Amino acid sequence: MASKGSSMSFSRKSYRLTSDAEKSRVTGIVHEKLLNDYLHRIFSSPEHAPAAAASRKPLNFQNLPEHLDQLLHVEDEDEESQGQVEGRLGPSTVVLDHTGGFEGLLLVDDDLLGVIGHSNFGTIRSTTCVYKGKWVYEVLISSQGLMQIGWCTINCRFNQEEGVGDTHNSYAYDGNRVRKWNVTTTNYGKAWAAGDIVSCLIDLDDGTLSFCLNGVSLGTAFENLSRGLGMAYFPAISLSFKESVAFNFGSRPLRYPVAGYRPLQ
């Protein structure tokens, strides 16, 4: 296109700007059907979504963001619906609630299932509570010192002197001193040791609470639990300095499942 001289000439036709009207007719170098099939295959809808919904609208690079937003919305709804099992409230994945309570006085593992005491008597509860039905979770005792393991309501208030079982509507088993706690304390159960597994069971149909040690029932610990409007119970623990445990709410199979009781997760 360049001439031998210093001047240059351009073909007006070759470099004419494309109008907006013409842009809509330009398909580019990508075959529209192949692109649609490819995007639907890569960014597919969930398996349970109607197939017709996925193919109703051809996909291209212009409407792909809208399609992704719809997929994310469906997945969010699925996660929420999976978490809302009758009798429980909270996310489908159950972990320790490191955003409240006395988490500054506890060291919580990265998976939010293990905890180590880092003060006189720190308390932490789970992210999920139950208000109806029969539920169980397990705790692996990693040290055999002072700990109170059990259930509490969201209205329970604890400090470094009072933990789970020291207030109304909180209940605990203490295998170090072999006692049960609910404001007052009495003898209960057996002594635990490092490596033991404590099963914490709550029956909100009958209003009872019990514990097992390595799969062996320790008997009913508490009766006549408060139930009704606004009453829901969280797994919870209070533990002394350097004491440690690991929770299993059901993300892996329970070591000692109990017939009739469901894991929280």
mmCIF file of N, CA, C and O in Angstrom, residues 21-103:
data_model
loop_
_atom_site.group_PDB
_atom_site.id
_atom_site.type_symbol
_atom_site.label_atom_id
_atom_site.label_comp_id
_atom_site.label_asym_id
_atom_site.label_seq_id
_atom_site.Cartn_x
_atom_site.Cartn_y
_atom_site.Cartn_z
ATOM 1 N N ALA A 21 -25.109 -0.405 13.197
ATOM 2 C CA ALA A 21 -26.080 -1.294 12.572
ATOM 3 C C ALA A 21 -25.396 -2.492 11.943
ATOM 4 O O ALA A 21 -25.896 -3.613 11.963
ATOM 5 N N GLU A 22 -24.214 -2.215 11.358
ATOM 6 C CA GLU A 22 -23.496 -3.303 10.723
ATOM 7 C C GLU A 22 -22.864 -4.240 11.748
ATOM 8 O O GLU A 22 -22.719 -5.428 11.526
ATOM 9 N N LYS A 23 -22.495 -3.673 12.926
ATOM 10 C CA LYS A 23 -21.871 -4.504 13.953
ATOM 11 C C LYS A 23 -22.763 -5.657 14.366
ATOM 12 O O LYS A 23 -22.295 -6.746 14.670
ATOM 13 N N SER A 24 -24.059 -5.416 14.402
ATOM 14 C CA SER A 24 -24.978 -6.463 14.841
ATOM 15 C C SER A 24 -25.006 -7.629 13.874
ATOM 16 O O SER A 24 -25.433 -8.720 14.228
ATOM 17 N N ARG A 25 -24.571 -7.373 12.608
ATOM 18 C CA ARG A 25 -24.593 -8.449 11.629
ATOM 19 C C ARG A 25 -23.266 -9.184 11.561
ATOM 20 O O ARG A 25 -23.151 -10.209 10.912
ATOM 21 N N VAL A 26 -22.231 -8.647 12.236
ATOM 22 C CA VAL A 26 -20.912 -9.259 12.179
ATOM 23 C C VAL A 26 -20.865 -10.436 13.150
ATOM 24 O O VAL A 26 -21.134 -10.286 14.335
ATOM 25 N N THR A 27 -20.528 -11.588 12.670
ATOM 26 C CA THR A 27 -20.462 -12.776 13.518
ATOM 27 C C THR A 27 -19.041 -13.099 13.942
ATOM 28 O O THR A 27 -18.834 -13.945 14.813
ATOM 29 N N GLY A 28 -18.052 -12.467 13.342
ATOM 30 C CA GLY A 28 -16.676 -12.752 13.716
ATOM 31 C C GLY A 28 -16.232 -14.081 13.147
ATOM 32 O O GLY A 28 -16.831 -14.638 12.237
ATOM 33 N N ILE A 29 -15.143 -14.615 13.735
ATOM 34 C CA ILE A 29 -14.569 -15.837 13.195
ATOM 35 C C ILE A 29 -15.067 -17.077 13.951
ATOM 36 O O ILE A 29 -14.669 -18.183 13.634
ATOM 37 N N VAL A 30 -15.925 -16.888 14.994
ATOM 38 C CA VAL A 30 -16.414 -18.012 15.792
ATOM 39 C C VAL A 30 -17.779 -18.464 15.275
ATOM 40 O O VAL A 30 -18.674 -17.654 15.084
ATOM 41 N N HIS A 31 -17.905 -19.754 15.066
ATOM 42 C CA HIS A 31 -19.185 -20.312 14.626
ATOM 43 C C HIS A 31 -20.162 -20.261 15.796
ATOM 44 O O HIS A 31 -19.897 -20.795 16.874
ATOM 45 N N GLU A 32 -21.317 -19.610 15.589
ATOM 46 C CA GLU A 32 -22.258 -19.353 16.675
ATOM 47 C C GLU A 32 -22.752 -20.633 17.341
ATOM 48 O O GLU A 32 -22.823 -20.727 18.560
ATOM 49 N N LYS A 33 -23.106 -21.668 16.575
ATOM 50 C CA LYS A 33 -23.620 -22.895 17.163
ATOM 51 C C LYS A 33 -22.546 -23.622 17.956
ATOM 52 O O LYS A 33 -22.789 -24.139 19.060
ATOM 53 N N LEU A 34 -21.331 -23.650 17.407
ATOM 54 C CA LEU A 34 -20.240 -24.303 18.129
ATOM 55 C C LEU A 34 -19.946 -23.576 19.441
ATOM 56 O O LEU A 34 -19.696 -24.198 20.474
ATOM 57 N N LEU A 35 -19.992 -22.243 19.394
ATOM 58 C CA LEU A 35 -19.747 -21.464 20.598
ATOM 59 C C LEU A 35 -20.836 -21.730 21.637
ATOM 60 O O LEU A 35 -20.545 -21.925 22.817
ATOM 61 N N ASN A 36 -22.098 -21.757 21.194
ATOM 62 C CA ASN A 36 -23.204 -22.029 22.106
ATOM 63 C C ASN A 36 -23.050 -23.399 22.774
ATOM 64 O O ASN A 36 -23.180 -23.535 23.991
ATOM 65 N N ASP A 37 -22.738 -24.428 21.956
ATOM 66 C CA ASP A 37 -22.574 -25.777 22.504
ATOM 67 C C ASP A 37 -21.410 -25.833 23.483
ATOM 68 O O ASP A 37 -21.495 -26.470 24.546
ATOM 69 N N TYR A 38 -20.334 -25.173 23.135
ATOM 70 C CA TYR A 38 -19.143 -25.191 23.994
ATOM 71 C C TYR A 38 -19.418 -24.511 25.335
ATOM 72 O O TYR A 38 -19.099 -25.047 26.399
ATOM 73 N N LEU A 39 -20.036 -23.334 25.332
ATOM 74 C CA LEU A 39 -20.298 -22.601 26.567
ATOM 75 C C LEU A 39 -21.291 -23.350 27.452
ATOM 76 O O LEU A 39 -21.152 -23.367 28.681
ATOM 77 N N HIS A 40 -22.295 -23.972 26.834
ATOM 78 C CA HIS A 40 -23.253 -24.746 27.635
ATOM 79 C C HIS A 40 -22.589 -25.972 28.268
ATOM 80 O O HIS A 40 -22.959 -26.382 29.368
ATOM 81 N N ARG A 41 -21.608 -26.535 27.566
ATOM 82 C CA ARG A 41 -20.934 -27.704 28.107
ATOM 83 C C ARG A 41 -20.005 -27.311 29.259
ATOM 84 O O ARG A 41 -19.924 -27.991 30.282
ATOM 85 N N ILE A 42 -19.297 -26.200 29.128
ATOM 86 C CA ILE A 42 -18.364 -25.748 30.165
ATOM 87 C C ILE A 42 -19.116 -25.166 31.357
ATOM 88 O O ILE A 42 -18.816 -25.466 32.513
ATOM 89 N N PHE A 43 -20.108 -24.320 31.081
ATOM 90 C CA PHE A 43 -20.887 -23.670 32.146
ATOM 91 C C PHE A 43 -22.269 -24.293 32.187
ATOM 92 O O PHE A 43 -23.280 -23.639 31.918
ATOM 93 N N SER A 44 -22.314 -25.569 32.510
ATOM 94 C CA SER A 44 -23.578 -26.297 32.464
ATOM 95 C C SER A 44 -24.405 -26.007 33.697
ATOM 96 O O SER A 44 -23.897 -25.615 34.752
ATOM 97 N N SER A 45 -25.714 -26.226 33.587
ATOM 98 C CA SER A 45 -26.632 -26.063 34.697
ATOM 99 C C SER A 45 -26.518 -27.266 35.618
ATOM 100 O O SER A 45 -26.025 -28.322 35.219
ATOM 101 N N PRO A 46 -26.967 -27.129 36.869
ATOM 102 C CA PRO A 46 -26.964 -28.273 37.787
ATOM 103 C C PRO A 46 -27.731 -29.444 37.207
ATOM 104 O O PRO A 46 -28.647 -29.274 36.407
ATOM 105 N N GLU A 47 -27.365 -30.665 37.649
ATOM 106 C CA GLU A 47 -27.970 -31.864 37.085
ATOM 107 C C GLU A 47 -29.477 -31.906 37.266
ATOM 108 O O GLU A 47 -30.205 -32.415 36.435
ATOM 109 N N HIS A 48 -29.967 -31.320 38.373
ATOM 110 C CA HIS A 48 -31.395 -31.412 38.649
ATOM 111 C C HIS A 48 -32.193 -30.320 37.950
ATOM 112 O O HIS A 48 -33.394 -30.320 37.997
ATOM 113 N N ALA A 49 -31.496 -29.366 37.282
ATOM 114 C CA ALA A 49 -32.207 -28.287 36.595
ATOM 115 C C ALA A 49 -32.805 -28.836 35.303
ATOM 116 O O ALA A 49 -32.216 -29.699 34.644
ATOM 117 N N PRO A 50 -33.968 -28.342 34.903
ATOM 118 C CA PRO A 50 -34.572 -28.818 33.667
ATOM 119 C C PRO A 50 -33.652 -28.569 32.482
ATOM 120 O O PRO A 50 -33.076 -27.492 32.354
ATOM 121 N N ALA A 51 -33.508 -29.568 31.628
ATOM 122 C CA ALA A 51 -32.617 -29.428 30.482
ATOM 123 C C ALA A 51 -33.087 -28.334 29.548
ATOM 124 O O ALA A 51 -32.285 -27.636 28.928
ATOM 125 N N ALA A 52 -34.399 -28.171 29.443
ATOM 126 C CA ALA A 52 -34.924 -27.149 28.531
ATOM 127 C C ALA A 52 -34.497 -25.768 28.952
ATOM 128 O O ALA A 52 -34.273 -24.889 28.126
ATOM 129 N N ALA A 53 -34.369 -25.544 30.266
ATOM 130 C CA ALA A 53 -33.996 -24.227 30.750
ATOM 131 C C ALA A 53 -32.588 -23.876 30.337
ATOM 132 O O ALA A 53 -32.257 -22.716 30.108
ATOM 133 N N ALA A 54 -31.717 -24.881 30.239
ATOM 134 C CA ALA A 54 -30.335 -24.622 29.894
ATOM 135 C C ALA A 54 -30.179 -24.270 28.418
ATOM 136 O O ALA A 54 -29.271 -23.533 28.046
ATOM 137 N N SER A 55 -31.064 -24.811 27.577
ATOM 138 C CA SER A 55 -30.907 -24.598 26.135
ATOM 139 C C SER A 55 -31.895 -23.593 25.578
ATOM 140 O O SER A 55 -31.939 -23.383 24.380
ATOM 141 N N ARG A 56 -32.691 -22.993 26.426
ATOM 142 C CA ARG A 56 -33.727 -22.083 25.954
ATOM 143 C C ARG A 56 -33.121 -20.865 25.265
ATOM 144 O O ARG A 56 -33.636 -20.367 24.289
ATOM 145 N N LYS A 57 -31.976 -20.384 25.774
ATOM 146 C CA LYS A 57 -31.380 -19.167 25.251
ATOM 147 C C LYS A 57 -29.980 -19.458 24.748
ATOM 148 O O LYS A 57 -29.144 -19.963 25.502
ATOM 149 N N PRO A 58 -29.690 -19.160 23.459
ATOM 150 C CA PRO A 58 -28.337 -19.405 22.950
ATOM 151 C C PRO A 58 -27.309 -18.622 23.752
ATOM 152 O O PRO A 58 -27.538 -17.475 24.137
ATOM 153 N N LEU A 59 -26.177 -19.248 23.998
ATOM 154 C CA LEU A 59 -25.124 -18.606 24.773
ATOM 155 C C LEU A 59 -24.056 -18.030 23.863
ATOM 156 O O LEU A 59 -23.670 -18.638 22.862
ATOM 157 N N ASN A 60 -23.589 -16.843 24.215
ATOM 158 C CA ASN A 60 -22.442 -16.245 23.541
ATOM 159 C C ASN A 60 -21.673 -15.430 24.584
ATOM 160 O O ASN A 60 -22.034 -15.402 25.762
ATOM 161 N N PHE A 61 -20.624 -14.766 24.152
ATOM 162 C CA PHE A 61 -19.806 -14.033 25.106
ATOM 163 C C PHE A 61 -20.532 -12.829 25.695
ATOM 164 O O PHE A 61 -20.180 -12.354 26.776
ATOM 165 N N GLN A 62 -21.577 -12.347 25.007
ATOM 166 C CA GLN A 62 -22.305 -11.183 25.499
ATOM 167 C C GLN A 62 -23.236 -11.546 26.655
ATOM 168 O O GLN A 62 -23.342 -10.815 27.640
ATOM 169 N N ASN A 63 -23.939 -12.675 26.570
ATOM 170 C CA ASN A 63 -24.888 -13.029 27.631
ATOM 171 C C ASN A 63 -24.344 -14.069 28.611
ATOM 172 O O ASN A 63 -25.057 -14.536 29.486
ATOM 173 N N LEU A 64 -23.064 -14.447 28.467
ATOM 174 C CA LEU A 64 -22.470 -15.412 29.386
ATOM 175 C C LEU A 64 -22.501 -14.942 30.842
ATOM 176 O O LEU A 64 -22.828 -15.736 31.734
ATOM 177 N N PRO A 65 -22.163 -13.658 31.164
ATOM 178 C CA PRO A 65 -22.243 -13.226 32.571
ATOM 179 C C PRO A 65 -23.620 -13.428 33.193
ATOM 180 O O PRO A 65 -23.741 -13.834 34.347
ATOM 181 N N GLU A 66 -24.680 -13.149 32.412
ATOM 182 C CA GLU A 66 -26.035 -13.338 32.926
ATOM 183 C C GLU A 66 -26.296 -14.813 33.218
ATOM 184 O O GLU A 66 -26.896 -15.168 34.232
ATOM 185 N N HIS A 67 -25.813 -15.683 32.349
ATOM 186 C CA HIS A 67 -25.988 -17.120 32.545
ATOM 187 C C HIS A 67 -25.273 -17.583 33.812
ATOM 188 O O HIS A 67 -25.818 -18.373 34.599
ATOM 189 N N LEU A 68 -24.061 -17.095 34.046
ATOM 190 C CA LEU A 68 -23.305 -17.471 35.235
ATOM 191 C C LEU A 68 -24.005 -16.990 36.501
ATOM 192 O O LEU A 68 -24.030 -17.699 37.514
ATOM 193 N N ASP A 69 -24.567 -15.791 36.462
ATOM 194 C CA ASP A 69 -25.303 -15.283 37.621
ATOM 195 C C ASP A 69 -26.474 -16.191 37.965
ATOM 196 O O ASP A 69 -26.752 -16.463 39.136
ATOM 197 N N GLN A 70 -27.175 -16.675 36.943
ATOM 198 C CA GLN A 70 -28.309 -17.566 37.175
ATOM 199 C C GLN A 70 -27.863 -18.882 37.795
ATOM 200 O O GLN A 70 -28.501 -19.406 38.711
ATOM 201 N N LEU A 71 -26.741 -19.424 37.309
ATOM 202 C CA LEU A 71 -26.227 -20.671 37.870
ATOM 203 C C LEU A 71 -25.835 -20.505 39.325
ATOM 204 O O LEU A 71 -26.130 -21.354 40.170
ATOM 205 N N LEU A 72 -25.157 -19.399 39.650
ATOM 206 C CA LEU A 72 -24.741 -19.157 41.028
ATOM 207 C C LEU A 72 -25.949 -18.992 41.933
ATOM 208 O O LEU A 72 -25.950 -19.445 43.081
ATOM 209 N N HIS A 73 -26.991 -18.339 41.426
ATOM 210 C CA HIS A 73 -28.206 -18.145 42.218
ATOM 211 C C HIS A 73 -28.862 -19.483 42.537
ATOM 212 O O HIS A 73 -29.289 -19.730 43.661
ATOM 213 N N VAL A 74 -28.916 -20.379 41.555
ATOM 214 C CA VAL A 74 -29.505 -21.699 41.758
ATOM 215 C C VAL A 74 -28.695 -22.485 42.775
ATOM 216 O O VAL A 74 -29.233 -23.127 43.668
ATOM 217 N N GLU A 75 -27.346 -22.417 42.691
ATOM 218 C CA GLU A 75 -26.500 -23.164 43.616
ATOM 219 C C GLU A 75 -26.644 -22.636 45.031
ATOM 220 O O GLU A 75 -26.654 -23.388 46.000
ATOM 221 N N ASP A 76 -26.759 -21.304 45.176
ATOM 222 C CA ASP A 76 -26.951 -20.729 46.501
ATOM 223 C C ASP A 76 -28.253 -21.203 47.121
ATOM 224 O O ASP A 76 -28.319 -21.534 48.305
ATOM 225 N N GLU A 77 -29.319 -21.249 46.306
ATOM 226 C CA GLU A 77 -30.608 -21.712 46.803
ATOM 227 C C GLU A 77 -30.531 -23.179 47.224
ATOM 228 O O GLU A 77 -31.099 -23.585 48.233
ATOM 229 N N ASP A 78 -29.779 -23.981 46.448
ATOM 230 C CA ASP A 78 -29.637 -25.392 46.780
ATOM 231 C C ASP A 78 -28.927 -25.571 48.107
ATOM 232 O O ASP A 78 -29.318 -26.389 48.935
ATOM 233 N N GLU A 79 -27.858 -24.800 48.328
ATOM 234 C CA GLU A 79 -27.113 -24.908 49.576
ATOM 235 C C GLU A 79 -27.981 -24.515 50.764
ATOM 236 O O GLU A 79 -27.945 -25.151 51.817
ATOM 237 N N GLU A 80 -28.762 -23.465 50.581
ATOM 238 C CA GLU A 80 -29.625 -23.025 51.671
ATOM 239 C C GLU A 80 -30.689 -24.075 51.972
ATOM 240 O O GLU A 80 -30.978 -24.376 53.132
ATOM 241 N N SER A 81 -31.276 -24.649 50.920
ATOM 242 C CA SER A 81 -32.328 -25.632 51.147
ATOM 243 C C SER A 81 -31.773 -26.901 51.778
ATOM 244 O O SER A 81 -32.422 -27.537 52.596
ATOM 245 N N GLN A 82 -30.520 -27.258 51.406
ATOM 246 C CA GLN A 82 -29.927 -28.446 52.013
ATOM 247 C C GLN A 82 -29.674 -28.235 53.490
ATOM 248 O O GLN A 82 -29.699 -29.169 54.271
ATOM 249 N N GLY A 83 -29.369 -26.983 53.891
ATOM 250 C CA GLY A 83 -29.083 -26.715 55.285
ATOM 251 C C GLY A 83 -30.322 -26.688 56.155
ATOM 252 O O GLY A 83 -30.230 -26.882 57.367
ATOM 253 N N GLN A 84 -31.483 -26.454 55.579
ATOM 254 C CA GLN A 84 -32.704 -26.319 56.361
ATOM 255 C C GLN A 84 -33.418 -27.657 56.492
ATOM 256 O O GLN A 84 -34.404 -27.922 55.832
ATOM 257 N N VAL A 85 -32.867 -28.517 57.331
ATOM 258 C CA VAL A 85 -33.491 -29.789 57.662
ATOM 259 C C VAL A 85 -34.440 -29.543 58.826
ATOM 260 O O VAL A 85 -34.147 -28.751 59.721
ATOM 261 N N GLU A 86 -35.573 -30.231 58.823
ATOM 262 C CA GLU A 86 -36.552 -30.024 59.884
ATOM 263 C C GLU A 86 -35.924 -30.293 61.240
ATOM 264 O O GLU A 86 -35.293 -31.319 61.457
ATOM 265 N N GLY A 87 -36.090 -29.364 62.146
ATOM 266 C CA GLY A 87 -35.573 -29.517 63.490
ATOM 267 C C GLY A 87 -34.244 -28.852 63.742
ATOM 268 O O GLY A 87 -33.791 -28.799 64.884
ATOM 269 N N ARG A 88 -33.594 -28.332 62.709
ATOM 270 C CA ARG A 88 -32.309 -27.672 62.873
ATOM 271 C C ARG A 88 -32.284 -26.350 62.138
ATOM 272 O O ARG A 88 -32.998 -26.153 61.156
ATOM 273 N N LEU A 89 -31.443 -25.441 62.600
ATOM 274 C CA LEU A 89 -31.271 -24.137 61.974
ATOM 275 C C LEU A 89 -29.782 -23.861 61.827
ATOM 276 O O LEU A 89 -29.012 -24.070 62.768
ATOM 277 N N GLY A 90 -29.396 -23.383 60.656
ATOM 278 C CA GLY A 90 -27.994 -23.046 60.450
ATOM 279 C C GLY A 90 -27.496 -23.545 59.115
ATOM 280 O O GLY A 90 -28.219 -24.201 58.363
ATOM 281 N N PRO A 91 -26.237 -23.257 58.795
ATOM 282 C CA PRO A 91 -25.671 -23.696 57.517
ATOM 283 C C PRO A 91 -25.560 -25.208 57.438
ATOM 284 O O PRO A 91 -25.496 -25.901 58.460
ATOM 285 N N SER A 92 -25.533 -25.729 56.207
ATOM 286 C CA SER A 92 -25.470 -27.177 56.023
ATOM 287 C C SER A 92 -24.156 -27.739 56.540
ATOM 288 O O SER A 92 -24.113 -28.854 57.067
ATOM 289 N N THR A 93 -23.062 -26.985 56.408
ATOM 290 C CA THR A 93 -21.769 -27.389 56.953
ATOM 291 C C THR A 93 -21.648 -26.833 58.361
ATOM 292 O O THR A 93 -21.683 -25.624 58.562
ATOM 293 N N VAL A 94 -21.504 -27.717 59.337
ATOM 294 C CA VAL A 94 -21.482 -27.310 60.742
ATOM 295 C C VAL A 94 -20.043 -27.230 61.223
ATOM 296 O O VAL A 94 -19.285 -28.194 61.114
ATOM 297 N N VAL A 95 -19.669 -26.083 61.764
ATOM 298 C CA VAL A 95 -18.331 -25.873 62.321
ATOM 299 C C VAL A 95 -18.457 -25.095 63.626
ATOM 300 O O VAL A 95 -19.560 -24.732 64.050
ATOM 301 N N LEU A 96 -17.334 -24.825 64.259
ATOM 302 C CA LEU A 96 -17.329 -24.015 65.462
ATOM 303 C C LEU A 96 -17.455 -22.548 65.090
ATOM 304 O O LEU A 96 -16.852 -22.080 64.123
ATOM 305 N N ASP A 97 -18.244 -21.816 65.855
ATOM 306 C CA ASP A 97 -18.495 -20.402 65.578
ATOM 307 C C ASP A 97 -17.350 -19.564 66.145
ATOM 308 O O ASP A 97 -17.357 -19.172 67.299
ATOM 309 N N HIS A 98 -16.356 -19.292 65.292
ATOM 310 C CA HIS A 98 -15.185 -18.528 65.738
ATOM 311 C C HIS A 98 -15.417 -17.025 65.692
ATOM 312 O O HIS A 98 -14.520 -16.250 66.001
ATOM 313 N N THR A 99 -16.639 -16.607 65.329
ATOM 314 C CA THR A 99 -16.923 -15.171 65.232
ATOM 315 C C THR A 99 -17.559 -14.620 66.496
ATOM 316 O O THR A 99 -17.787 -13.420 66.602
ATOM 317 N N GLY A 100 -17.893 -15.469 67.455
ATOM 318 C CA GLY A 100 -18.551 -14.977 68.665
ATOM 319 C C GLY A 100 -18.019 -15.667 69.896
ATOM 320 O O GLY A 100 -17.103 -16.485 69.835
ATOM 321 N N GLY A 101 -18.564 -15.324 71.025
ATOM 322 C CA GLY A 101 -18.139 -15.944 72.271
ATOM 323 C C GLY A 101 -16.767 -15.488 72.692
ATOM 324 O O GLY A 101 -16.417 -14.319 72.576
ATOM 325 N N PHE A 102 -15.949 -16.421 73.129
ATOM 326 C CA PHE A 102 -14.628 -16.096 73.651
ATOM 327 C C PHE A 102 -13.537 -16.681 72.765
ATOM 328 O O PHE A 102 -12.583 -17.269 73.234
ATOM 329 N N GLU A 103 -13.708 -16.502 71.425
ATOM 330 C CA GLU A 103 -12.742 -17.091 70.511
ATOM 331 C C GLU A 103 -11.337 -16.535 70.700
ATOM 332 O O GLU A 103 -10.358 -17.197 70.387
#
